[in-house]
Amino acid sequence: ALSEALELRAPEAAYGWALRAGASGGKGALARADRLERLMPMEAILRNQQNLLPDGQIPSVTLNSIASIRAQARARLTGRGETRAYARAAMWAMIGAAAGDPECAAILDEIDEKIRFTTPEDQAVWASAEENASALATEAWLQFDMPKRLKGEN
Protein backbone atom coordinates (compact mmCIF):
# COMPACT_ATOMS: atom_id res chain seq x y z
CA ALA A 1 0.00 0.00 0.00
CA LEU A 2 2.83 2.39 0.83
CA SER A 3 4.51 1.65 -2.49
CA GLU A 4 1.28 2.44 -4.33
CA ALA A 5 0.88 5.75 -2.51
CA LEU A 6 4.44 6.80 -3.37
CA GLU A 7 4.52 5.51 -6.96
CA LEU A 8 3.98 8.89 -8.67
CA ARG A 9 5.46 11.19 -6.03
CA ALA A 10 8.62 9.31 -5.10
CA PRO A 11 9.28 6.43 -7.51
CA GLU A 12 12.59 5.40 -5.93
CA ALA A 13 11.07 5.15 -2.47
CA ALA A 14 8.08 3.32 -3.93
CA TYR A 15 10.46 0.90 -5.65
CA GLY A 16 12.17 0.05 -2.36
CA TRP A 17 8.83 -0.65 -0.71
CA ALA A 18 7.68 -2.70 -3.70
CA LEU A 19 10.84 -4.82 -3.48
CA ARG A 20 10.27 -5.43 0.24
CA ALA A 21 6.64 -6.35 -0.32
CA GLY A 22 7.48 -8.55 -3.30
CA ALA A 23 10.07 -10.54 -1.35
CA SER A 24 7.45 -11.33 1.28
CA GLY A 25 4.75 -12.22 -1.26
CA GLY A 26 2.82 -8.96 -1.31
CA LYS A 27 0.10 -9.04 -3.96
CA GLY A 28 0.92 -6.87 -6.97
CA ALA A 29 4.21 -5.65 -5.51
CA LEU A 30 6.47 -7.15 -8.16
CA ALA A 31 4.27 -5.85 -10.97
CA ARG A 32 4.62 -2.40 -9.40
CA ALA A 33 8.40 -2.89 -9.15
CA ASP A 34 8.46 -3.82 -12.85
CA ARG A 35 6.53 -0.65 -13.74
CA LEU A 36 8.79 1.52 -11.63
CA GLU A 37 11.93 0.01 -13.19
CA ARG A 38 10.78 1.28 -16.57
CA LEU A 39 10.84 4.82 -15.14
CA MET A 40 14.17 4.63 -13.31
CA PRO A 41 17.78 4.67 -14.49
CA MET A 42 19.74 1.45 -13.93
CA GLU A 43 21.96 3.15 -11.34
CA ALA A 44 18.92 3.88 -9.16
CA ILE A 45 17.53 0.38 -9.62
CA LEU A 46 20.78 -1.31 -8.63
CA ARG A 47 21.39 1.10 -5.74
CA ASN A 48 17.92 0.47 -4.32
CA GLN A 49 18.35 -3.28 -4.67
CA GLN A 50 21.79 -3.22 -3.04
CA ASN A 51 20.53 -1.10 -0.14
CA LEU A 52 18.02 -3.81 0.78
CA LEU A 53 20.50 -6.70 0.77
CA PRO A 54 22.19 -8.11 3.85
CA ASP A 55 25.88 -7.45 4.49
CA GLY A 56 27.09 -9.13 1.29
CA GLN A 57 28.33 -12.36 2.77
CA ILE A 58 27.71 -15.37 0.57
CA PRO A 59 25.83 -17.96 2.63
CA SER A 60 27.95 -21.08 2.20
CA VAL A 61 24.98 -23.38 2.80
CA THR A 62 23.46 -22.11 -0.46
CA LEU A 63 26.58 -23.34 -2.23
CA ASN A 64 25.97 -26.94 -1.18
CA SER A 65 23.98 -27.88 -4.29
CA ILE A 66 23.34 -26.66 -7.79
CA ALA A 67 19.62 -26.69 -6.99
CA SER A 68 20.07 -24.22 -4.11
CA ILE A 69 22.37 -22.02 -6.22
CA ARG A 70 19.79 -22.04 -9.03
CA ALA A 71 16.95 -21.27 -6.61
CA GLN A 72 18.86 -18.32 -5.19
CA ALA A 73 19.63 -16.98 -8.69
CA ARG A 74 15.98 -17.27 -9.73
CA ALA A 75 14.68 -15.71 -6.49
CA ARG A 76 17.09 -12.76 -6.80
CA LEU A 77 16.11 -12.23 -10.44
CA THR A 78 12.36 -12.32 -9.84
CA GLY A 79 12.13 -10.96 -6.31
CA ARG A 80 9.95 -13.87 -5.21
CA GLY A 81 11.03 -15.12 -1.80
CA GLU A 82 14.14 -12.92 -1.73
CA THR A 83 14.74 -9.25 -2.43
CA ARG A 84 15.13 -8.69 -6.15
CA ALA A 85 18.77 -7.93 -6.89
CA TYR A 86 19.98 -8.30 -10.46
CA ALA A 87 23.69 -8.21 -9.63
CA ARG A 88 23.25 -10.84 -6.93
CA ALA A 89 21.16 -12.95 -9.33
CA ALA A 90 23.96 -12.72 -11.87
CA MET A 91 26.53 -13.77 -9.28
CA TRP A 92 24.54 -16.87 -8.29
CA ALA A 93 23.78 -17.71 -11.91
CA MET A 94 27.48 -17.38 -12.84
CA ILE A 95 28.41 -19.87 -10.13
CA GLY A 96 25.74 -22.30 -11.32
CA ALA A 97 26.60 -21.85 -14.98
CA ALA A 98 30.29 -22.44 -14.22
CA ALA A 99 29.23 -25.69 -12.55
CA GLY A 100 27.51 -26.68 -15.79
CA ASP A 101 23.89 -25.91 -14.90
CA PRO A 102 21.94 -24.99 -18.05
CA GLU A 103 19.16 -23.31 -16.06
CA CYS A 104 21.65 -20.91 -14.47
CA ALA A 105 23.03 -20.17 -17.93
CA ALA A 106 19.45 -19.40 -19.00
CA ILE A 107 19.08 -16.99 -16.08
CA LEU A 108 22.18 -15.15 -17.29
CA ASP A 109 20.55 -14.99 -20.74
CA GLU A 110 17.39 -13.51 -19.17
CA ILE A 111 19.43 -10.82 -17.46
CA ASP A 112 21.29 -10.06 -20.71
CA GLU A 113 17.97 -9.76 -22.53
CA LYS A 114 16.60 -7.38 -19.88
CA ILE A 115 19.69 -5.16 -20.19
CA ARG A 116 19.75 -5.27 -23.99
CA PHE A 117 16.72 -2.99 -24.19
CA THR A 118 18.09 -0.29 -21.88
CA THR A 119 19.94 2.91 -22.73
CA PRO A 120 23.69 2.92 -23.40
CA GLU A 121 24.17 4.67 -20.05
CA ASP A 122 22.21 1.95 -18.27
CA GLN A 123 24.19 -0.72 -20.11
CA ALA A 124 27.45 0.84 -18.90
CA VAL A 125 26.17 0.90 -15.31
CA TRP A 126 25.14 -2.73 -15.64
CA ALA A 127 28.52 -3.71 -17.13
CA SER A 128 30.21 -2.41 -14.00
CA ALA A 129 27.76 -4.23 -11.71
CA GLU A 130 28.17 -7.41 -13.74
CA GLU A 131 31.96 -7.14 -13.45
CA ASN A 132 31.62 -6.91 -9.65
CA ALA A 133 29.24 -9.89 -9.66
CA SER A 134 31.77 -11.87 -11.68
CA ALA A 135 34.51 -11.04 -9.19
CA LEU A 136 32.30 -12.20 -6.29
CA ALA A 137 31.38 -15.39 -8.14
CA THR A 138 35.05 -16.12 -8.83
CA GLU A 139 35.95 -15.43 -5.22
CA ALA A 140 33.23 -17.81 -3.99
CA TRP A 141 34.22 -20.45 -6.56
CA LEU A 142 37.79 -20.45 -5.27
CA GLN A 143 37.13 -19.86 -1.57
CA PHE A 144 34.56 -22.64 -1.29
CA ASP A 145 36.30 -25.00 -3.74
CA MET A 146 33.15 -25.38 -5.79
CA PRO A 147 34.39 -28.20 -8.08
CA LYS A 148 34.97 -30.37 -4.99
CA ARG A 149 31.80 -29.20 -3.25
CA LEU A 150 29.57 -29.93 -6.25
CA LYS A 151 31.38 -33.09 -7.40
CA GLY A 152 28.90 -35.53 -8.84
CA GLU A 153 26.05 -33.02 -9.24
CA ASN A 154 26.36 -32.78 -13.03
CSV table of C-alpha atoms in Angstrom, one decimal, residues 65-125:
chain,number,residue,atom,x,y,z
A,65,SER,CA,24.0,-27.9,-4.3
A,66,ILE,CA,23.3,-26.7,-7.8
A,67,ALA,CA,19.6,-26.7,-7.0
A,68,SER,CA,20.1,-24.2,-4.1
A,69,ILE,CA,22.4,-22.0,-6.2
A,70,ARG,CA,19.8,-22.0,-9.0
A,71,ALA,CA,16.9,-21.3,-6.6
A,72,GLN,CA,18.9,-18.3,-5.2
A,73,ALA,CA,19.6,-17.0,-8.7
A,74,ARG,CA,16.0,-17.3,-9.7
A,75,ALA,CA,14.7,-15.7,-6.5
A,76,ARG,CA,17.1,-12.8,-6.8
A,77,LEU,CA,16.1,-12.2,-10.4
A,78,THR,CA,12.4,-12.3,-9.8
A,79,GLY,CA,12.1,-11.0,-6.3
A,80,ARG,CA,9.9,-13.9,-5.2
A,81,GLY,CA,11.0,-15.1,-1.8
A,82,GLU,CA,14.1,-12.9,-1.7
A,83,THR,CA,14.7,-9.2,-2.4
A,84,ARG,CA,15.1,-8.7,-6.2
A,85,ALA,CA,18.8,-7.9,-6.9
A,86,TYR,CA,20.0,-8.3,-10.5
A,87,ALA,CA,23.7,-8.2,-9.6
A,88,ARG,CA,23.3,-10.8,-6.9
A,89,ALA,CA,21.2,-12.9,-9.3
A,90,ALA,CA,24.0,-12.7,-11.9
A,91,MET,CA,26.5,-13.8,-9.3
A,92,TRP,CA,24.5,-16.9,-8.3
A,93,ALA,CA,23.8,-17.7,-11.9
A,94,MET,CA,27.5,-17.4,-12.8
A,95,ILE,CA,28.4,-19.9,-10.1
A,96,GLY,CA,25.7,-22.3,-11.3
A,97,ALA,CA,26.6,-21.9,-15.0
A,98,ALA,CA,30.3,-22.4,-14.2
A,99,ALA,CA,29.2,-25.7,-12.5
A,100,GLY,CA,27.5,-26.7,-15.8
A,101,ASP,CA,23.9,-25.9,-14.9
A,102,PRO,CA,21.9,-25.0,-18.1
A,103,GLU,CA,19.2,-23.3,-16.1
A,104,CYS,CA,21.7,-20.9,-14.5
A,105,ALA,CA,23.0,-20.2,-17.9
A,106,ALA,CA,19.4,-19.4,-19.0
A,107,ILE,CA,19.1,-17.0,-16.1
A,108,LEU,CA,22.2,-15.1,-17.3
A,109,ASP,CA,20.6,-15.0,-20.7
A,110,GLU,CA,17.4,-13.5,-19.2
A,111,ILE,CA,19.4,-10.8,-17.5
A,112,ASP,CA,21.3,-10.1,-20.7
A,113,GLU,CA,18.0,-9.8,-22.5
A,114,LYS,CA,16.6,-7.4,-19.9
A,115,ILE,CA,19.7,-5.2,-20.2
A,116,ARG,CA,19.8,-5.3,-24.0
A,117,PHE,CA,16.7,-3.0,-24.2
A,118,THR,CA,18.1,-0.3,-21.9
A,119,THR,CA,19.9,2.9,-22.7
A,120,PRO,CA,23.7,2.9,-23.4
A,121,GLU,CA,24.2,4.7,-20.0
A,122,ASP,CA,22.2,2.0,-18.3
A,123,GLN,CA,24.2,-0.7,-20.1
A,124,ALA,CA,27.4,0.8,-18.9
A,125,VAL,CA,26.2,0.9,-15.3
